[in-house]
PDB file of N, CA and C in Angstrom:
ATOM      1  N   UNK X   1       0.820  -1.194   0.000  1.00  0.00           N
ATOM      2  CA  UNK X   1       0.000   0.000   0.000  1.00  0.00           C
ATOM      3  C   UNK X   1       0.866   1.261   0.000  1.00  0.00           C
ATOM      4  N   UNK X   2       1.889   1.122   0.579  1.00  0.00           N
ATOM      5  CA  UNK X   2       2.847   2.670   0.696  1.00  0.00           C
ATOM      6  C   UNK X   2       3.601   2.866  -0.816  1.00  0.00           C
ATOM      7  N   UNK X   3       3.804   1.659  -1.204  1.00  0.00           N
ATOM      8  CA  UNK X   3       4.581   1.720  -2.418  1.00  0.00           C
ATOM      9  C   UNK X   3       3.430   2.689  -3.582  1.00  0.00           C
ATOM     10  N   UNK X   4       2.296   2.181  -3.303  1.00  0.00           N
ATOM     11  CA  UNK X   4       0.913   2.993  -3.918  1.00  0.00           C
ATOM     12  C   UNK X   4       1.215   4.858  -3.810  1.00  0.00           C
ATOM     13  N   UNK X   5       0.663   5.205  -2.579  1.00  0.00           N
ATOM     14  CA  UNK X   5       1.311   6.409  -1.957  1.00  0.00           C
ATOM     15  C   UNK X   5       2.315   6.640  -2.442  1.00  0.00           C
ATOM     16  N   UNK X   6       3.477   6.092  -2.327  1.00  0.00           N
ATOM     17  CA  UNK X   6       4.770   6.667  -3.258  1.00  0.00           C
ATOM     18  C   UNK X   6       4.375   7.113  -4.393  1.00  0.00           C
ATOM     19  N   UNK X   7       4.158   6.029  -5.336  1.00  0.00           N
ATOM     20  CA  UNK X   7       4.033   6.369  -6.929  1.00  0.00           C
ATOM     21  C   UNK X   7       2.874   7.538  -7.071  1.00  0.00           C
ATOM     22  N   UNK X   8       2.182   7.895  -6.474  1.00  0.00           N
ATOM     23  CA  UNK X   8       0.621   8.848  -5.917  1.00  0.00           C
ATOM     24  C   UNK X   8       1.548   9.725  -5.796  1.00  0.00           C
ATOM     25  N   UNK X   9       2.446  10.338  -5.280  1.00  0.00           N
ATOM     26  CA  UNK X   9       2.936  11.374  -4.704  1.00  0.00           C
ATOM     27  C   UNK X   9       4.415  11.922  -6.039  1.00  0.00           C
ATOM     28  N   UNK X  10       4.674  11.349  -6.495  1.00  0.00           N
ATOM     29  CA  UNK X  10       5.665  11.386  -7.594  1.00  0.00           C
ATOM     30  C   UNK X  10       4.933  11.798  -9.010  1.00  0.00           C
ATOM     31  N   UNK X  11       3.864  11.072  -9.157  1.00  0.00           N
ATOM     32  CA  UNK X  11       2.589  11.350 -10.215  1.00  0.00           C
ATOM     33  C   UNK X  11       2.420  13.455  -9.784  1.00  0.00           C
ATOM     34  N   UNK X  12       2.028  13.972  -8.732  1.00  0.00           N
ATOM     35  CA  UNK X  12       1.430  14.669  -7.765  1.00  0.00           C
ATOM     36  C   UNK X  12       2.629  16.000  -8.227  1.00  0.00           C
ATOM     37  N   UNK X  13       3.679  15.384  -7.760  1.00  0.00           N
ATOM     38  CA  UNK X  13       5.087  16.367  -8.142  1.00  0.00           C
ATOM     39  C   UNK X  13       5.429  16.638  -9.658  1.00  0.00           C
ATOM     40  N   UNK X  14       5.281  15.512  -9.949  1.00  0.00           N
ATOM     41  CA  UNK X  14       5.280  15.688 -12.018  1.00  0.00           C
ATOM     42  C   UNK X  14       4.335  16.900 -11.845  1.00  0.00           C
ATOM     43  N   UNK X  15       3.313  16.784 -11.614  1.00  0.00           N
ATOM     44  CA  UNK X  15       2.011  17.624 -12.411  1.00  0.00           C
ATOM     45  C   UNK X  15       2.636  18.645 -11.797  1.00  0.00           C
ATOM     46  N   UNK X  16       2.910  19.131 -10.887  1.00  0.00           N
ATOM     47  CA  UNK X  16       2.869  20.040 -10.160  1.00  0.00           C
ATOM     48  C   UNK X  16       4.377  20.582 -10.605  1.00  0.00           C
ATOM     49  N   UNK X  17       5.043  20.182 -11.199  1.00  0.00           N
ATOM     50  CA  UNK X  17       6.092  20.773 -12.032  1.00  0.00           C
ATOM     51  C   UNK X  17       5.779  21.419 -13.246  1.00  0.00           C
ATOM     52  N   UNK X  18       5.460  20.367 -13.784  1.00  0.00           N
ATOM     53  CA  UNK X  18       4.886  20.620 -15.069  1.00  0.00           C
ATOM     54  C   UNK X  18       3.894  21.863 -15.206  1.00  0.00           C
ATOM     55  N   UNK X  19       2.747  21.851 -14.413  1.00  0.00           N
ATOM     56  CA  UNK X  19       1.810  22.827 -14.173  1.00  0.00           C
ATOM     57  C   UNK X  19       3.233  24.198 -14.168  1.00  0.00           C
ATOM     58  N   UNK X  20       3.991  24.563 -13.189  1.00  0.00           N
ATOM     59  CA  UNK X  20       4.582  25.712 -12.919  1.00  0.00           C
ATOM     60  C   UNK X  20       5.435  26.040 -13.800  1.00  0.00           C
ATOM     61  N   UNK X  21       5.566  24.932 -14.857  1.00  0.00           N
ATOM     62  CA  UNK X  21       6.789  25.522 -15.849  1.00  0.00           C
ATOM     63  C   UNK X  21       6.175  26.258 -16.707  1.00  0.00           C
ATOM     64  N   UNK X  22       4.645  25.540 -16.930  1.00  0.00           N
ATOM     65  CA  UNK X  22       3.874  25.642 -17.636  1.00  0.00           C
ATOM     66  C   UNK X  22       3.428  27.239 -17.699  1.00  0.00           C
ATOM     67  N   UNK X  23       3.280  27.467 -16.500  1.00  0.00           N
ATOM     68  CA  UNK X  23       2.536  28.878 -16.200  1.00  0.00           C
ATOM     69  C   UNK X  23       3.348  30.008 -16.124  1.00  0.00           C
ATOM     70  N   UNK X  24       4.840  29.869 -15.983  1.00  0.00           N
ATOM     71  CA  UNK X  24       5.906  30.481 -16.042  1.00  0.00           C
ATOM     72  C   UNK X  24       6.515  30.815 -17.507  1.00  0.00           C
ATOM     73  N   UNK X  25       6.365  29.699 -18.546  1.00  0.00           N
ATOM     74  CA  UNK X  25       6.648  30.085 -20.181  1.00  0.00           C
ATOM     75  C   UNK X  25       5.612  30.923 -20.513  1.00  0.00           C
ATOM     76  N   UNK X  26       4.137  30.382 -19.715  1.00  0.00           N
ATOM     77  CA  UNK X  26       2.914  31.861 -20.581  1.00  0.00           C
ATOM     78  C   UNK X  26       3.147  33.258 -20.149  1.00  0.00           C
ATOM     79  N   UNK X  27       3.632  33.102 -18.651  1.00  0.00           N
ATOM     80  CA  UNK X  27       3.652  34.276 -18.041  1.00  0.00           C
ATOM     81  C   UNK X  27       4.660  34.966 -19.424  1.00  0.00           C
ATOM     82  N   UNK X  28       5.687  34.408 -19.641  1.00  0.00           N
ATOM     83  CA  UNK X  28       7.402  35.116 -20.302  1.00  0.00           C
ATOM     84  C   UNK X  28       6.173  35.380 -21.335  1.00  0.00           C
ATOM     85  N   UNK X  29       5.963  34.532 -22.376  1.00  0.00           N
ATOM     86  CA  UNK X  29       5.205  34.702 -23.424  1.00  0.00           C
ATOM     87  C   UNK X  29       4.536  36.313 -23.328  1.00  0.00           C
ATOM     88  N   UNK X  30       3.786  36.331 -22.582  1.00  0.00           N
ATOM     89  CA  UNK X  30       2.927  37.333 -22.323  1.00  0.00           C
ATOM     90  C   UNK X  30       3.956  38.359 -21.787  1.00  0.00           C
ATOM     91  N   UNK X  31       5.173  38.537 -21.299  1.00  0.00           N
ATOM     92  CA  UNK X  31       5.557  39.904 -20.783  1.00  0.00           C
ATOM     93  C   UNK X  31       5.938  40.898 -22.126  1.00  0.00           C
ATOM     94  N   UNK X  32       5.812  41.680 -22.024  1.00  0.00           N
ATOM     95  CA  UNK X  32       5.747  42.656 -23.425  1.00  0.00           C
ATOM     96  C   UNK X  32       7.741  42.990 -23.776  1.00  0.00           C
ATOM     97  N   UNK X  33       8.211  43.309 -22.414  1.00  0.00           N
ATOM     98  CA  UNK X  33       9.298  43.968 -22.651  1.00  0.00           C
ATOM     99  C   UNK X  33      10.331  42.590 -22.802  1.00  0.00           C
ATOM    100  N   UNK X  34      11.116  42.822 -23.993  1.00  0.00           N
ATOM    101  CA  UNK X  34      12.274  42.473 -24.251  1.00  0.00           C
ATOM    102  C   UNK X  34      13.303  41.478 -22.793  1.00  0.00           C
ATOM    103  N   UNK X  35      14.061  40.462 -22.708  1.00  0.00           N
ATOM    104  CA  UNK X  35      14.952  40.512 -21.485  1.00  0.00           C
ATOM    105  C   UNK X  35      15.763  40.294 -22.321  1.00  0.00           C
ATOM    106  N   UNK X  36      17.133  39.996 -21.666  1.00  0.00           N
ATOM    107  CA  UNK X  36      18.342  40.284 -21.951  1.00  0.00           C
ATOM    108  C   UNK X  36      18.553  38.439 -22.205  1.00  0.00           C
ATOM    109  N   UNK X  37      18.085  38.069 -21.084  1.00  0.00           N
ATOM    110  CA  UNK X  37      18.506  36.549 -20.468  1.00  0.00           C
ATOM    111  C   UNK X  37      17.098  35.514 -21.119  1.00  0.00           C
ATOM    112  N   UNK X  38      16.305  35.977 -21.833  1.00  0.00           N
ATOM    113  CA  UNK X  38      15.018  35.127 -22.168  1.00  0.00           C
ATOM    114  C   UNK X  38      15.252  33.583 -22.462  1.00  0.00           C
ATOM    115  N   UNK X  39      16.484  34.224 -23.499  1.00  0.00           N
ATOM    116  CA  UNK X  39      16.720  32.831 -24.124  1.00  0.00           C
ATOM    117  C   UNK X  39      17.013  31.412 -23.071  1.00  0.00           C
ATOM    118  N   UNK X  40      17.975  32.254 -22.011  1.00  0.00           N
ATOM    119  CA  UNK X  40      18.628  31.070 -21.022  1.00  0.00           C
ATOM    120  C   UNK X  40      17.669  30.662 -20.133  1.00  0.00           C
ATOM    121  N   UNK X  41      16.393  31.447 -20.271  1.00  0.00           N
ATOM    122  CA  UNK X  41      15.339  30.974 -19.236  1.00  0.00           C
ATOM    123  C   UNK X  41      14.802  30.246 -19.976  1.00  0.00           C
ATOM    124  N   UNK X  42      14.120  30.193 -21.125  1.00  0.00           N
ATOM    125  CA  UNK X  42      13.887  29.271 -22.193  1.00  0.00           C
ATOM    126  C   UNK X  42      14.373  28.125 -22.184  1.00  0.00           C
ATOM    127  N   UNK X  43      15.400  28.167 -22.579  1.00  0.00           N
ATOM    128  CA  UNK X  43      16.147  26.560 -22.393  1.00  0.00           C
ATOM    129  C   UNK X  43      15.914  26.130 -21.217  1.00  0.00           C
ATOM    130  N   UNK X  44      16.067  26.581 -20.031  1.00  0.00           N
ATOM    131  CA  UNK X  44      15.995  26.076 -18.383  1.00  0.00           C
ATOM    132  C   UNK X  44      14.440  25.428 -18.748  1.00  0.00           C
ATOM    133  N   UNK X  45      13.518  26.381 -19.067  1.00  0.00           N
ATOM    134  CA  UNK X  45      12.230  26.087 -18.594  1.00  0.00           C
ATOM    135  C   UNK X  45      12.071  24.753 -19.561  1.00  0.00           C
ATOM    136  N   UNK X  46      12.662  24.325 -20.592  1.00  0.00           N
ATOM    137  CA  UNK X  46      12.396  23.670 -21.421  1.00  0.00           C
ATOM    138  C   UNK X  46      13.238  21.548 -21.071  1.00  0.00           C
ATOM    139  N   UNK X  47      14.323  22.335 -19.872  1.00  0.00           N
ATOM    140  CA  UNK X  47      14.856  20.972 -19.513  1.00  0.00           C
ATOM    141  C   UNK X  47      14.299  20.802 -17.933  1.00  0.00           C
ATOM    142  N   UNK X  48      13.479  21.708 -17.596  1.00  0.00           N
ATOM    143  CA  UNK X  48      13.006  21.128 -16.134  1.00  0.00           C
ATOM    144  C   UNK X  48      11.949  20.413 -16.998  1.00  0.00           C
ATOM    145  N   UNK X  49      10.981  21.092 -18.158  1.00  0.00           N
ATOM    146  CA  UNK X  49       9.672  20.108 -18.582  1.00  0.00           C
ATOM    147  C   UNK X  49      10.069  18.509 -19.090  1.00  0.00           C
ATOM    148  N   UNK X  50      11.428  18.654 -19.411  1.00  0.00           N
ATOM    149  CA  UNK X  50      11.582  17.094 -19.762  1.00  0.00           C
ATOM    150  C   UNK X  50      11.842  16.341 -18.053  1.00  0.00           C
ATOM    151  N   UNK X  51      12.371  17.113 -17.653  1.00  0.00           N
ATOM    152  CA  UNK X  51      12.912  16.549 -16.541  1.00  0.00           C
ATOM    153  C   UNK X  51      11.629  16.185 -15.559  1.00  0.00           C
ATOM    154  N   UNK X  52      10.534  16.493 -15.724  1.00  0.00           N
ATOM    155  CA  UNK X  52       9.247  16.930 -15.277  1.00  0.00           C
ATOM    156  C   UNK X  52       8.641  15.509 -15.674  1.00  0.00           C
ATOM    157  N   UNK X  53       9.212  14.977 -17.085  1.00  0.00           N
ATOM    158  CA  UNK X  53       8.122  14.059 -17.575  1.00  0.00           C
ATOM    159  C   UNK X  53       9.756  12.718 -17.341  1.00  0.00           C
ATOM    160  N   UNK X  54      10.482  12.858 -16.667  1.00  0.00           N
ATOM    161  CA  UNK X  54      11.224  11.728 -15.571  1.00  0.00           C
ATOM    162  C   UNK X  54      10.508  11.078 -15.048  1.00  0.00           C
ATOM    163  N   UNK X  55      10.849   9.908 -14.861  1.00  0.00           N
ATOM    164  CA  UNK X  55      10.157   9.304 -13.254  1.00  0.00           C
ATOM    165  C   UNK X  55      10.539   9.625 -11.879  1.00  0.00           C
ATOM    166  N   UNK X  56      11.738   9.697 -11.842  1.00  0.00           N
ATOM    167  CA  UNK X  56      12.348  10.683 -10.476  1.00  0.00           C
ATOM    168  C   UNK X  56      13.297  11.557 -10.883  1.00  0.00           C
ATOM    169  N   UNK X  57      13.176  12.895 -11.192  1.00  0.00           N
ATOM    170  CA  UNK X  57      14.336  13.474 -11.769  1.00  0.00           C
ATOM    171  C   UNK X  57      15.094  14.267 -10.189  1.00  0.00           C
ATOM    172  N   UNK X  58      16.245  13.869 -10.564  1.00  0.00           N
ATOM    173  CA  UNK X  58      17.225  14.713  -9.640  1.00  0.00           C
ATOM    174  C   UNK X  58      16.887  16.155  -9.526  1.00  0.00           C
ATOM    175  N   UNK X  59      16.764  16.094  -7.682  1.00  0.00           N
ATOM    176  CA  UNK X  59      16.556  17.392  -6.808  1.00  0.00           C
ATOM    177  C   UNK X  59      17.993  18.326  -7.267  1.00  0.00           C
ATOM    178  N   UNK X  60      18.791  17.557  -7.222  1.00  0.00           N
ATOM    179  CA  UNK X  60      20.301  19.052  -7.466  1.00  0.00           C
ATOM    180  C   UNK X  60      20.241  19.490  -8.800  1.00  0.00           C
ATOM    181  N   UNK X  61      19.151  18.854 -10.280  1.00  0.00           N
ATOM    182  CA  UNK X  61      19.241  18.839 -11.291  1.00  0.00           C
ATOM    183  C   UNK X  61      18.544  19.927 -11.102  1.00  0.00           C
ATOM    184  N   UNK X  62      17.331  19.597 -10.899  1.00  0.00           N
ATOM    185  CA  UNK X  62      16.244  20.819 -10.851  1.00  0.00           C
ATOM    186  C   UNK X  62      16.868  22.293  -9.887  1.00  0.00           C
ATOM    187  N   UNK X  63      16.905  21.853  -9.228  1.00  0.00           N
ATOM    188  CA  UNK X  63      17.750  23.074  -8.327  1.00  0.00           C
ATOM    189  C   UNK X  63      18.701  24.177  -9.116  1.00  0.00           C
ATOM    190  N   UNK X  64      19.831  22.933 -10.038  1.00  0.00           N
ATOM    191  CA  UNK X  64      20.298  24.076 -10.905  1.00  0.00           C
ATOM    192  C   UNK X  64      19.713  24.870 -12.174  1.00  0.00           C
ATOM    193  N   UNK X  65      18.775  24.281 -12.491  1.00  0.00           N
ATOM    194  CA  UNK X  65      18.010  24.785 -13.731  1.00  0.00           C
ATOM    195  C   UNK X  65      17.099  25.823 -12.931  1.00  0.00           C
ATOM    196  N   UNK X  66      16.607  26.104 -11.985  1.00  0.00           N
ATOM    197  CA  UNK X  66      15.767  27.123 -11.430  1.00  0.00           C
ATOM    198  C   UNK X  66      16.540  27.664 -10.983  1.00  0.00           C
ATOM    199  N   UNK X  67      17.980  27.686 -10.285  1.00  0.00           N
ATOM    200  CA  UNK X  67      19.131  28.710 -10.371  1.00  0.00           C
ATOM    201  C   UNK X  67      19.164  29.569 -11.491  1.00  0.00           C
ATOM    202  N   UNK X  68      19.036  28.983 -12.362  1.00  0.00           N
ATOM    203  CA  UNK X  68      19.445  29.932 -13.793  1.00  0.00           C
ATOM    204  C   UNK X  68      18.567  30.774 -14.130  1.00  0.00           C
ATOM    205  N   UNK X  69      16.880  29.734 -14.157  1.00  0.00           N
ATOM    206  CA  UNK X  69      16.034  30.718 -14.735  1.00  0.00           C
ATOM    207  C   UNK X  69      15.595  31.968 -13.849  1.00  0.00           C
ATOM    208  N   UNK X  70      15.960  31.450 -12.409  1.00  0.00           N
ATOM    209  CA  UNK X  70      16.244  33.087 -11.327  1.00  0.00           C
ATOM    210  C   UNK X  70      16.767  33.637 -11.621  1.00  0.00           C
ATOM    211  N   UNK X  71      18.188  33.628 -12.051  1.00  0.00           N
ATOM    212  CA  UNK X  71      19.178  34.474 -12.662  1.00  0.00           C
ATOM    213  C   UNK X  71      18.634  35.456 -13.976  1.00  0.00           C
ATOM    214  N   UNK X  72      18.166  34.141 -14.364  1.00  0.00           N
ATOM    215  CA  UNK X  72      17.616  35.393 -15.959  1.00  0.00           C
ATOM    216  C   UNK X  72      16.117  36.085 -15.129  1.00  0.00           C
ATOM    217  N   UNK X  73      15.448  35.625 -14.787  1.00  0.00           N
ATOM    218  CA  UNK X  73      14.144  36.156 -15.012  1.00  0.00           C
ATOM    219  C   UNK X  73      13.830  37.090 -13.230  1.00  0.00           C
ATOM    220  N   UNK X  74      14.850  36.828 -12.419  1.00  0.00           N
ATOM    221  CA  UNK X  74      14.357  36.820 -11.067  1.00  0.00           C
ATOM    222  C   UNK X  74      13.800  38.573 -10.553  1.00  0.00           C
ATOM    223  N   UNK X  75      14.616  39.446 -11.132  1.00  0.00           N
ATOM    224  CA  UNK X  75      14.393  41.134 -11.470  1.00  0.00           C
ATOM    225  C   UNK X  75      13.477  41.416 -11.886  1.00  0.00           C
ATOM    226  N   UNK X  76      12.596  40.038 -12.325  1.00  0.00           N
ATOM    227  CA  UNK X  76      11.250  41.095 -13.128  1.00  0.00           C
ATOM    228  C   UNK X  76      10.002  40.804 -12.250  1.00  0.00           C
ATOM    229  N   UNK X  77       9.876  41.746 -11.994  1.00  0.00           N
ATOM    230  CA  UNK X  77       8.663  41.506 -10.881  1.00  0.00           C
ATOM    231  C   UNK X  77       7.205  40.883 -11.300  1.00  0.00           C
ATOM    232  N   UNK X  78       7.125  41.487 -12.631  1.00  0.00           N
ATOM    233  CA  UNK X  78       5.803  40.788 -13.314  1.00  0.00           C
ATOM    234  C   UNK X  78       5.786  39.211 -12.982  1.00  0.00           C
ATOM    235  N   UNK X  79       6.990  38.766 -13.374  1.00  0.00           N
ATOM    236  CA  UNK X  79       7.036  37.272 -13.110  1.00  0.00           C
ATOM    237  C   UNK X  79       7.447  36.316 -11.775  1.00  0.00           C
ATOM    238  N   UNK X  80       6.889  37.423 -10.507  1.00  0.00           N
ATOM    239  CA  UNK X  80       7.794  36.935  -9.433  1.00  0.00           C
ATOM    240  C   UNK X  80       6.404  35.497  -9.369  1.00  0.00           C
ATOM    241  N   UNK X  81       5.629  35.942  -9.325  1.00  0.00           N
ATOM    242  CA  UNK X  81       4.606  34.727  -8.573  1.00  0.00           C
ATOM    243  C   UNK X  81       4.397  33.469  -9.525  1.00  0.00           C
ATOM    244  N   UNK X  82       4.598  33.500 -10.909  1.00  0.00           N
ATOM    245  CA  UNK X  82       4.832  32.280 -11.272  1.00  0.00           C
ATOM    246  C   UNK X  82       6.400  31.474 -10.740  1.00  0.00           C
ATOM    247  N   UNK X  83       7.490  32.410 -10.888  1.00  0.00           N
ATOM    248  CA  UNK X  83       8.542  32.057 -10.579  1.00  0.00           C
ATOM    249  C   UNK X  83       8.468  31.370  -8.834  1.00  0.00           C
ATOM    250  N   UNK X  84       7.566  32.222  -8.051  1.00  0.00           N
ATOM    251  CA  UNK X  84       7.268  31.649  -6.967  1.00  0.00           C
ATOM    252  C   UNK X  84       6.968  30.084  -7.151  1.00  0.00           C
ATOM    253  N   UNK X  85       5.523  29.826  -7.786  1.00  0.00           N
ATOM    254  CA  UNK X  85       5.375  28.541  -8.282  1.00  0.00           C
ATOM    255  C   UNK X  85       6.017  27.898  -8.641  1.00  0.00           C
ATOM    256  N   UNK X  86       7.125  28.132  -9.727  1.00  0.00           N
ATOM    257  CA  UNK X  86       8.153  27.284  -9.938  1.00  0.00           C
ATOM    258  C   UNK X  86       9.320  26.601  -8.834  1.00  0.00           C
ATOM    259  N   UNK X  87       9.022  27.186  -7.537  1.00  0.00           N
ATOM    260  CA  UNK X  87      10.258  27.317  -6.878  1.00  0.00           C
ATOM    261  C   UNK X  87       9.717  26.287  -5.495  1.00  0.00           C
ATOM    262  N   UNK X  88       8.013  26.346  -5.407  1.00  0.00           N
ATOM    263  CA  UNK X  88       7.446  25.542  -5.060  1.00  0.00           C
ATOM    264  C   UNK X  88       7.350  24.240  -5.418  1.00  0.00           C
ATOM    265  N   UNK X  89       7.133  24.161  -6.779  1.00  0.00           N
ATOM    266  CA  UNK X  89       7.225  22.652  -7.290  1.00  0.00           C
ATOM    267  C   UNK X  89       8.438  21.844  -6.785  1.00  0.00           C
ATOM    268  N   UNK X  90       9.647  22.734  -7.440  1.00  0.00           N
ATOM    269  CA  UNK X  90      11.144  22.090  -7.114  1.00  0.00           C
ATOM    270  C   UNK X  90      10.803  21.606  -5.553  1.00  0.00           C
ATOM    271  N   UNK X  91      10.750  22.769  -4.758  1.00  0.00           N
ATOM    272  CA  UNK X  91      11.112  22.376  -3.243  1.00  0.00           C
ATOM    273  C   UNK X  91      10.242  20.790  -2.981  1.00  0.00           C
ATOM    274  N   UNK X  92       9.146  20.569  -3.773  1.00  0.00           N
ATOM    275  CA  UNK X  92       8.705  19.134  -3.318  1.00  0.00           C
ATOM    276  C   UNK X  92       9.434  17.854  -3.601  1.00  0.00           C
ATOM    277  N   UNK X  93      10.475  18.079  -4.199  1.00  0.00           N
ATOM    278  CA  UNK X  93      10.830  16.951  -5.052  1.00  0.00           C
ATOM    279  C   UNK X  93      12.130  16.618  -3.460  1.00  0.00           C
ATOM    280  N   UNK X  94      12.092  17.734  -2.467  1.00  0.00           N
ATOM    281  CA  UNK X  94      13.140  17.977  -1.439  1.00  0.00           C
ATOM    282  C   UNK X  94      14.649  18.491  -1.721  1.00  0.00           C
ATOM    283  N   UNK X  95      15.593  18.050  -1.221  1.00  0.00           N
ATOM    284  CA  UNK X  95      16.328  19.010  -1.075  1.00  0.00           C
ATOM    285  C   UNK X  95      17.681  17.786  -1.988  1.00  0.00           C
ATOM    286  N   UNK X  96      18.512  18.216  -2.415  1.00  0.00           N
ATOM    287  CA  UNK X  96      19.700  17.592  -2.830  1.00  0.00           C
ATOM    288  C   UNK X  96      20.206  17.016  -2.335  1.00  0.00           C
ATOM    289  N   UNK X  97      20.888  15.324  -3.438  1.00  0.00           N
ATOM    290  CA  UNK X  97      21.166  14.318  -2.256  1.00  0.00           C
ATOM    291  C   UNK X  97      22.544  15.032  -1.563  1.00  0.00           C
ATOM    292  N   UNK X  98      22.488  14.203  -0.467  1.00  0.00           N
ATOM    293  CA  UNK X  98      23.600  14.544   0.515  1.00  0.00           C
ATOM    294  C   UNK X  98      22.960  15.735   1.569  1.00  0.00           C
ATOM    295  N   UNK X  99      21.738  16.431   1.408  1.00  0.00           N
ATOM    296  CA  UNK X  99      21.158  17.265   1.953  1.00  0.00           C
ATOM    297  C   UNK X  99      20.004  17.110   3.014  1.00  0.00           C
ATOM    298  N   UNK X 100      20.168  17.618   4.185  1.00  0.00           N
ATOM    299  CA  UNK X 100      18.632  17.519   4.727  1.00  0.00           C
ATOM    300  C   UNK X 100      18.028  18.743   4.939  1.00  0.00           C
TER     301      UNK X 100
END
């Protein structure tokens, strides 16, 4: 039965990745002004969604790809609350091995 729950909760984190990457490319889509860094958030947002459709993708993986797309996108305030979301999803997946 827990092994159930497991796979329930991994299913749960996919979506819930997926959902925030999701809502974070419309947000960019939709911001009017130009960035400097779009592109590198682009690519990020584009290897957490594969990484999204993993069966367990690495916490330090994701960690560094939402490093980046902070880096590019983190100054723009329009996009703080999807970026919030995004930062939520990651944190479920927990923290990097070797980490508590």
């Amino acid at each position: 039965m827990s092994g159930r729950r497991y796979g329930y909760a991994e299913t749960e984190r996919s979506r819930a990745l997926r959902a925030a990457v999701s809502g974070l490319r419309h947000a960019l889509a939709r911001h009017p002004v130009e960035l400097p860094d779009r592109a590198v958030a682009e690519e990020e947002l584009a290897a957490l969604a594969a990484m999204a459709a993993e069966s367990e993708p690495e916490p330090a993986r994701l960690r560094g790809a939402l490093l980046l797309v902070l880096g590019a996108l983190g100054s723009v305030s329009a996009l703080a609350e999807p970026l919030t979301e995004l930062n939520a999803a990651i944190a479920r997946f927990g923290p990097p091995s070797g980490r508590r």
